[in-house]
């Protein structure tokens, strides 16, 4: 069974309270067993948290590497010595993707924050007929900053990818070969779901995908397209949840199905 991107085989389970805060330094800041913290990260460490020489901190590079480091010098930059490398610390064992219909702010910011904390590998914003909000480049950049802050806060080693699909169908088609694919759908909403055997998907990507609709819900055509590409309807109970709540609850179910907890 294929995995989607990166090396998902190595995982480290180490309690973060052993060293406290996590900082962000892109891969280019590392040379051999040294990392240089710059800008806001250096300022936060030295001036806000007043860390001292010899203190231990966590550093994530956003691309799957987590390091426990010792502070070596604090000047304009902060120089760190790597004491331990923890590949994929804080990451799920299999990729999990949220396909979320575009929402009005601040709902999208909140979805990015929560989904990142829950461990998603990527968030794809999906256009849909009843979408009211829009999505500018500036918003995407803000989402990335929110994702980075959330990933640091919860001690992950990756920052989830955040992208925008060109069209609803394109987003769904792209994930049709993933092992678990769900479309969150309230039982009392109109749809033309018919009986489909979801058990057989041929050559699969070993990961999970959750598709969540906009506040106005999916059209019956959209749910039919999702079903054509083997997205199984997932009910989240007998109440109509706000889209962001549905994403959180649905992701919890997906992660459980993927064996995360
Ligand atoms: N009037 C809309 C409808 O009939 O679909 C309600 C949309 S709901 C506010 C926003 C999205 O959250 C839905 O498209 C669905 O993906 C998800 N959702 C909300 N409540 C749900 C539930 N009880 N079960 C499954 N999905 C739900």
Tab-separated table of C-alpha atoms and ligand atoms in Angstrom:
chain	number	residue	atom	x	y	z
A	1	UNK	CA	0.000	0.000	0.000
A	2	UNK	CA	1.467	3.371	-0.958
A	3	UNK	CA	2.078	6.166	1.525
A	4	UNK	CA	1.618	9.742	0.475
A	5	UNK	CA	4.858	11.765	0.558
A	6	UNK	CA	7.614	11.820	3.218
A	7	UNK	CA	8.859	9.004	5.391
A	8	UNK	CA	6.015	8.060	7.692
A	9	UNK	CA	7.702	4.967	9.087
A	10	UNK	CA	9.852	6.566	11.768
A	11	UNK	CA	8.067	8.013	14.745
A	12	UNK	CA	9.247	9.196	18.084
A	13	UNK	CA	7.054	9.424	21.121
A	14	UNK	CA	8.696	11.758	23.589
A	15	UNK	CA	6.890	13.981	26.086
A	16	UNK	CA	7.310	17.637	25.214
A	17	UNK	CA	7.371	18.784	28.854
A	18	UNK	CA	10.923	17.410	29.000
A	19	UNK	CA	12.123	20.528	27.189
A	20	UNK	CA	9.234	23.040	26.978
A	21	UNK	CA	8.574	25.394	24.062
A	22	UNK	CA	8.944	24.638	20.394
A	23	UNK	CA	10.521	27.130	17.973
A	24	UNK	CA	10.500	27.175	14.191
A	25	UNK	CA	13.593	27.146	12.013
A	26	UNK	CA	13.383	26.186	8.311
A	27	UNK	CA	15.718	23.418	7.047
A	28	UNK	CA	18.108	26.033	5.613
A	29	UNK	CA	18.920	27.248	9.177
A	30	UNK	CA	20.575	23.942	10.015
A	31	UNK	CA	24.215	23.147	9.395
A	32	UNK	CA	25.437	19.779	10.677
A	33	UNK	CA	24.579	19.734	14.374
A	34	UNK	CA	23.936	23.493	14.659
A	35	UNK	CA	20.772	25.550	14.079
A	36	UNK	CA	20.602	29.337	13.862
A	37	UNK	CA	17.388	30.988	15.081
A	38	UNK	CA	16.641	34.379	13.565
A	39	UNK	CA	14.101	37.194	13.568
A	40	UNK	CA	10.955	36.801	15.668
A	41	UNK	CA	11.899	33.344	16.863
A	42	UNK	CA	15.238	34.584	18.222
A	43	UNK	CA	13.553	37.633	19.749
A	44	UNK	CA	10.872	35.515	21.411
A	45	UNK	CA	13.440	33.147	22.870
A	46	UNK	CA	15.858	35.793	24.143
A	47	UNK	CA	13.684	38.792	25.058
A	48	UNK	CA	10.227	37.375	25.815
A	49	UNK	CA	11.013	34.006	27.371
A	50	UNK	CA	14.484	35.104	28.572
A	51	UNK	CA	16.047	31.736	27.924
A	52	UNK	CA	19.622	31.226	29.127
A	53	UNK	CA	22.722	29.528	27.762
A	54	UNK	CA	22.451	25.777	28.316
A	55	UNK	CA	18.611	25.768	28.384
A	56	UNK	CA	16.934	23.104	26.254
A	57	UNK	CA	14.266	23.920	23.708
A	58	UNK	CA	12.469	22.124	20.853
A	59	UNK	CA	12.892	23.169	17.231
A	60	UNK	CA	10.730	22.053	14.301
A	61	UNK	CA	11.696	22.632	10.696
A	62	UNK	CA	8.112	22.379	9.397
A	63	UNK	CA	9.078	19.506	7.077
A	64	UNK	CA	9.089	16.528	9.417
A	65	UNK	CA	12.154	17.122	11.594
A	66	UNK	CA	12.081	17.928	15.282
A	67	UNK	CA	15.211	18.610	17.293
A	68	UNK	CA	15.882	18.982	20.972
A	69	UNK	CA	18.566	21.656	21.205
A	70	UNK	CA	20.748	23.360	23.770
A	71	UNK	CA	21.243	27.117	23.615
A	72	UNK	CA	24.888	27.882	22.824
A	73	UNK	CA	24.932	31.627	22.333
A	74	UNK	CA	22.407	34.453	22.377
A	75	UNK	CA	23.327	37.522	20.356
A	76	UNK	CA	21.532	38.995	17.371
A	77	UNK	CA	20.971	35.378	16.345
A	78	UNK	CA	20.559	32.445	18.663
A	79	UNK	CA	22.910	29.543	18.073
A	80	UNK	CA	21.673	26.097	19.069
A	81	UNK	CA	23.402	22.724	19.299
A	82	UNK	CA	21.284	19.700	18.367
A	83	UNK	CA	21.179	17.163	21.190
A	84	UNK	CA	18.545	14.835	19.717
A	85	UNK	CA	16.800	14.378	16.403
A	86	UNK	CA	13.177	13.193	16.574
A	87	UNK	CA	11.901	12.580	13.033
A	88	UNK	CA	8.145	13.077	12.602
A	89	UNK	CA	7.585	13.963	16.252
A	90	UNK	CA	3.922	14.918	16.767
A	91	UNK	CA	2.847	13.619	13.346
A	92	UNK	CA	0.169	11.091	12.476
A	93	UNK	CA	1.320	7.672	11.279
A	94	UNK	CA	-0.647	8.004	8.051
A	95	UNK	CA	-1.575	11.183	6.186
A	96	UNK	CA	-4.940	12.774	6.960
A	97	UNK	CA	-6.426	15.436	4.687
A	98	UNK	CA	-9.262	17.879	5.262
A	99	UNK	CA	-11.155	18.940	2.136
A	100	UNK	CA	-13.066	21.895	3.509
A	101	UNK	CA	-15.520	24.057	1.586
A	102	UNK	CA	-14.486	27.723	1.661
A	103	UNK	CA	-16.105	29.582	4.586
A	104	UNK	CA	-16.473	33.159	5.790
A	105	UNK	CA	-13.778	34.426	8.154
A	106	UNK	CA	-13.109	33.996	11.007
A	107	UNK	CA	-14.389	30.437	10.543
A	108	UNK	CA	-11.536	29.489	8.168
A	109	UNK	CA	-8.866	30.725	10.595
A	110	UNK	CA	-10.424	28.595	13.290
A	111	UNK	CA	-10.556	25.500	11.062
A	112	UNK	CA	-6.844	25.909	10.233
A	113	UNK	CA	-5.938	26.262	13.906
A	114	UNK	CA	-7.940	23.230	15.084
A	115	UNK	CA	-7.185	20.941	12.133
A	116	UNK	CA	-3.459	21.657	12.560
A	117	UNK	CA	-3.621	20.797	16.242
A	118	UNK	CA	-5.428	17.584	15.363
A	119	UNK	CA	-2.578	16.595	13.053
A	120	UNK	CA	-3.814	16.981	9.464
A	121	UNK	CA	-1.198	16.707	6.743
A	122	UNK	CA	-2.967	19.170	4.509
A	123	UNK	CA	-6.028	21.347	4.208
A	124	UNK	CA	-7.547	21.903	0.794
A	125	UNK	CA	-10.090	24.716	0.429
A	126	UNK	CA	-12.797	23.548	-1.893
A	127	UNK	CA	-15.078	25.773	-3.995
A	128	UNK	CA	-18.721	24.718	-3.809
A	129	UNK	CA	-22.027	26.116	-5.085
A	130	UNK	CA	-23.211	27.487	-1.732
A	131	UNK	CA	-19.890	29.025	-0.707
A	132	UNK	CA	-20.297	32.606	0.538
A	133	UNK	CA	-16.753	33.578	1.537
A	134	UNK	CA	-13.837	34.108	-0.822
A	135	UNK	CA	-10.175	33.249	-0.642
A	136	UNK	CA	-7.429	35.749	-1.493
A	137	UNK	CA	-3.672	35.127	-1.539
A	138	UNK	CA	-3.422	37.298	1.591
A	139	UNK	CA	-5.832	34.977	3.407
A	140	UNK	CA	-3.856	31.914	2.344
A	141	UNK	CA	-0.706	33.511	3.729
A	142	UNK	CA	-2.475	34.248	7.000
A	143	UNK	CA	-3.668	30.635	7.148
A	144	UNK	CA	-0.082	29.483	6.777
A	145	UNK	CA	1.000	31.711	9.684
A	146	UNK	CA	-1.844	30.336	11.817
A	147	UNK	CA	-0.878	26.763	10.875
A	148	UNK	CA	2.772	27.421	11.750
A	149	UNK	CA	1.854	28.880	15.146
A	150	UNK	CA	-0.517	25.982	15.910
A	151	UNK	CA	2.025	23.365	14.774
A	152	UNK	CA	4.674	24.912	17.028
A	153	UNK	CA	2.298	25.235	19.960
A	154	UNK	CA	1.393	21.552	19.891
A	155	UNK	CA	4.899	20.266	19.207
A	156	UNK	CA	4.511	18.991	15.660
A	157	UNK	CA	7.397	18.689	13.245
A	158	UNK	CA	5.436	19.504	10.064
A	159	UNK	CA	3.415	22.531	9.054
A	160	UNK	CA	0.396	21.268	7.115
A	161	UNK	CA	0.154	22.273	3.486
A	162	UNK	CA	-2.704	24.646	2.735
A	163	UNK	CA	-3.965	24.952	-0.787
A	164	UNK	CA	-6.979	25.956	-2.804
A	165	UNK	CA	-8.632	23.600	-5.281
A	166	UNK	CA	-9.608	25.059	-8.616
A	167	UNK	CA	-12.960	23.250	-8.705
A	168	UNK	CA	-15.054	20.980	-6.498
A	169	UNK	CA	-14.747	17.940	-8.761
A	170	UNK	CA	-10.982	18.340	-9.170
A	171	UNK	CA	-10.520	18.167	-5.385
A	172	UNK	CA	-12.618	15.042	-5.007
A	173	UNK	CA	-11.113	13.200	-7.997
A	174	UNK	CA	-7.589	13.769	-6.705
A	175	UNK	CA	-8.272	11.768	-3.549
A	176	UNK	CA	-10.387	8.947	-4.950
A	177	UNK	CA	-7.647	6.350	-4.346
A	178	UNK	CA	-7.203	7.063	-0.660
A	179	UNK	CA	-8.104	4.245	1.707
A	180	UNK	CA	-10.673	6.150	3.794
A	181	UNK	CA	-12.711	8.887	2.129
A	182	UNK	CA	-15.699	10.449	3.847
A	183	UNK	CA	-18.105	13.211	3.000
A	184	UNK	CA	-19.732	14.715	6.118
A	185	UNK	CA	-23.425	14.835	5.393
A	186	UNK	CA	-26.373	15.574	7.726
A	187	UNK	CA	-28.961	12.814	7.508
A	188	UNK	CA	-31.840	15.253	7.015
A	189	UNK	CA	-30.240	17.114	4.089
A	190	UNK	CA	-31.292	16.522	0.507
A	191	UNK	CA	-28.971	14.182	-1.381
A	192	UNK	CA	-29.107	11.509	-4.008
A	193	UNK	CA	-26.840	9.008	-2.320
A	194	UNK	CA	-27.418	5.524	-3.657
A	195	UNK	CA	-26.066	2.253	-2.368
A	196	UNK	CA	-22.365	1.882	-3.256
A	197	UNK	CA	-19.808	-0.686	-2.157
A	198	UNK	CA	-17.102	1.405	-0.507
A	199	UNK	CA	-14.943	-1.543	0.508
A	200	UNK	CA	-13.015	-1.976	-2.764
A	201	UNK	CA	-10.711	0.810	-3.890
A	202	UNK	CA	-8.030	-1.064	-5.872
A	203	UNK	CA	-4.483	0.323	-5.507
A	204	UNK	CA	-4.751	2.636	-2.501
A	205	UNK	CA	-2.950	5.448	-0.759
A	206	UNK	CA	-2.894	4.499	2.910
A	207	UNK	CA	-4.419	7.637	4.388
A	208	UNK	CA	-7.742	9.308	5.151
A	209	UNK	CA	-9.701	12.211	3.698
A	210	UNK	CA	-12.685	14.101	5.079
A	211	UNK	CA	-14.821	16.377	2.898
A	212	UNK	CA	-16.924	18.998	4.740
A	213	UNK	CA	-19.503	21.286	3.162
A	214	UNK	CA	-20.110	25.044	3.388
A	215	UNK	CA	-22.624	26.633	5.783
A	216	UNK	CA	-25.276	26.342	3.058
A	217	UNK	CA	-24.494	22.638	2.579
A	218	UNK	CA	-23.563	20.714	-0.565
A	219	UNK	CA	-25.957	20.560	-3.501
A	220	UNK	CA	-27.323	17.103	-4.377
A	221	UNK	CA	-25.100	17.243	-7.488
A	222	UNK	CA	-22.015	17.743	-5.349
A	223	UNK	CA	-22.832	14.869	-3.019
A	224	UNK	CA	-23.463	12.722	-6.114
A	225	UNK	CA	-20.009	13.616	-7.489
A	226	UNK	CA	-18.409	12.831	-4.111
A	227	UNK	CA	-20.174	9.506	-4.048
A	228	UNK	CA	-19.189	8.699	-7.633
A	229	UNK	CA	-15.576	8.967	-6.480
A	230	UNK	CA	-16.276	6.699	-3.508
A	231	UNK	CA	-16.572	9.259	-0.708
A	232	UNK	CA	-18.777	7.486	1.830
A	233	UNK	CA	-21.406	9.620	3.609
A	234	UNK	CA	-20.551	10.194	7.249
A	235	UNK	CA	-23.256	11.309	9.674
A	236	UNK	CA	-22.144	13.278	12.721
A	237	UNK	CA	-25.392	12.897	14.626
A	238	UNK	CA	-28.886	14.190	14.542
A	239	UNK	CA	-28.033	17.887	14.756
A	240	UNK	CA	-26.876	20.308	12.085
A	241	UNK	CA	-23.373	21.357	13.074
A	242	UNK	CA	-21.604	24.481	11.931
A	243	UNK	CA	-19.124	23.611	9.233
A	244	UNK	CA	-16.061	24.176	11.464
A	245	UNK	CA	-17.539	21.996	14.209
A	246	UNK	CA	-18.279	19.268	11.653
A	247	UNK	CA	-14.627	19.424	10.525
A	248	UNK	CA	-13.363	18.934	14.089
A	249	UNK	CA	-15.762	16.107	14.949
A	250	UNK	CA	-15.311	14.430	11.556
A	251	UNK	CA	-11.523	14.597	11.841
A	252	UNK	CA	-11.690	12.975	15.263
A	253	UNK	CA	-13.577	10.053	13.700
A	254	UNK	CA	-11.206	9.868	10.740
A	255	UNK	CA	-8.106	9.876	12.958
A	256	UNK	CA	-9.639	7.164	15.093
A	257	UNK	CA	-10.285	5.093	11.965
A	258	UNK	CA	-6.670	5.638	10.943
A	259	UNK	CA	-5.635	4.200	14.312
A	260	UNK	CA	-4.274	7.427	15.790
A	261	UNK	CA	-6.179	7.181	19.085
B	1	LIG	N1	-28.340	23.277	5.390
B	1	LIG	C1	-27.125	22.548	5.186
B	1	LIG	C2	-27.417	21.151	4.667
B	1	LIG	O1	-28.575	20.807	4.618
B	1	LIG	O2	-26.497	20.426	4.293
B	1	LIG	C3	-26.366	22.504	6.482
B	1	LIG	C4	-24.937	22.562	6.240
B	1	LIG	S1	-23.954	22.375	7.685
B	1	LIG	C5	-24.237	23.894	8.475
B	1	LIG	C6	-22.328	22.538	7.037
B	1	LIG	C7	-21.636	21.256	6.699
B	1	LIG	O3	-21.219	20.624	7.899
B	1	LIG	C8	-22.425	20.209	5.945
B	1	LIG	O4	-22.384	20.403	4.538
B	1	LIG	C9	-21.739	18.922	6.355
B	1	LIG	O5	-20.606	18.647	5.571
B	1	LIG	C10	-21.337	19.206	7.790
B	1	LIG	N2	-22.330	18.770	8.784
B	1	LIG	C11	-23.040	19.560	9.626
B	1	LIG	N3	-23.810	18.818	10.465
B	1	LIG	C12	-23.573	17.522	10.142
B	1	LIG	C13	-24.051	16.283	10.635
B	1	LIG	N4	-24.942	16.208	11.610
B	1	LIG	N5	-23.583	15.142	10.074
B	1	LIG	C14	-22.693	15.184	9.061
B	1	LIG	N6	-22.194	16.341	8.560
B	1	LIG	C15	-22.618	17.489	9.073
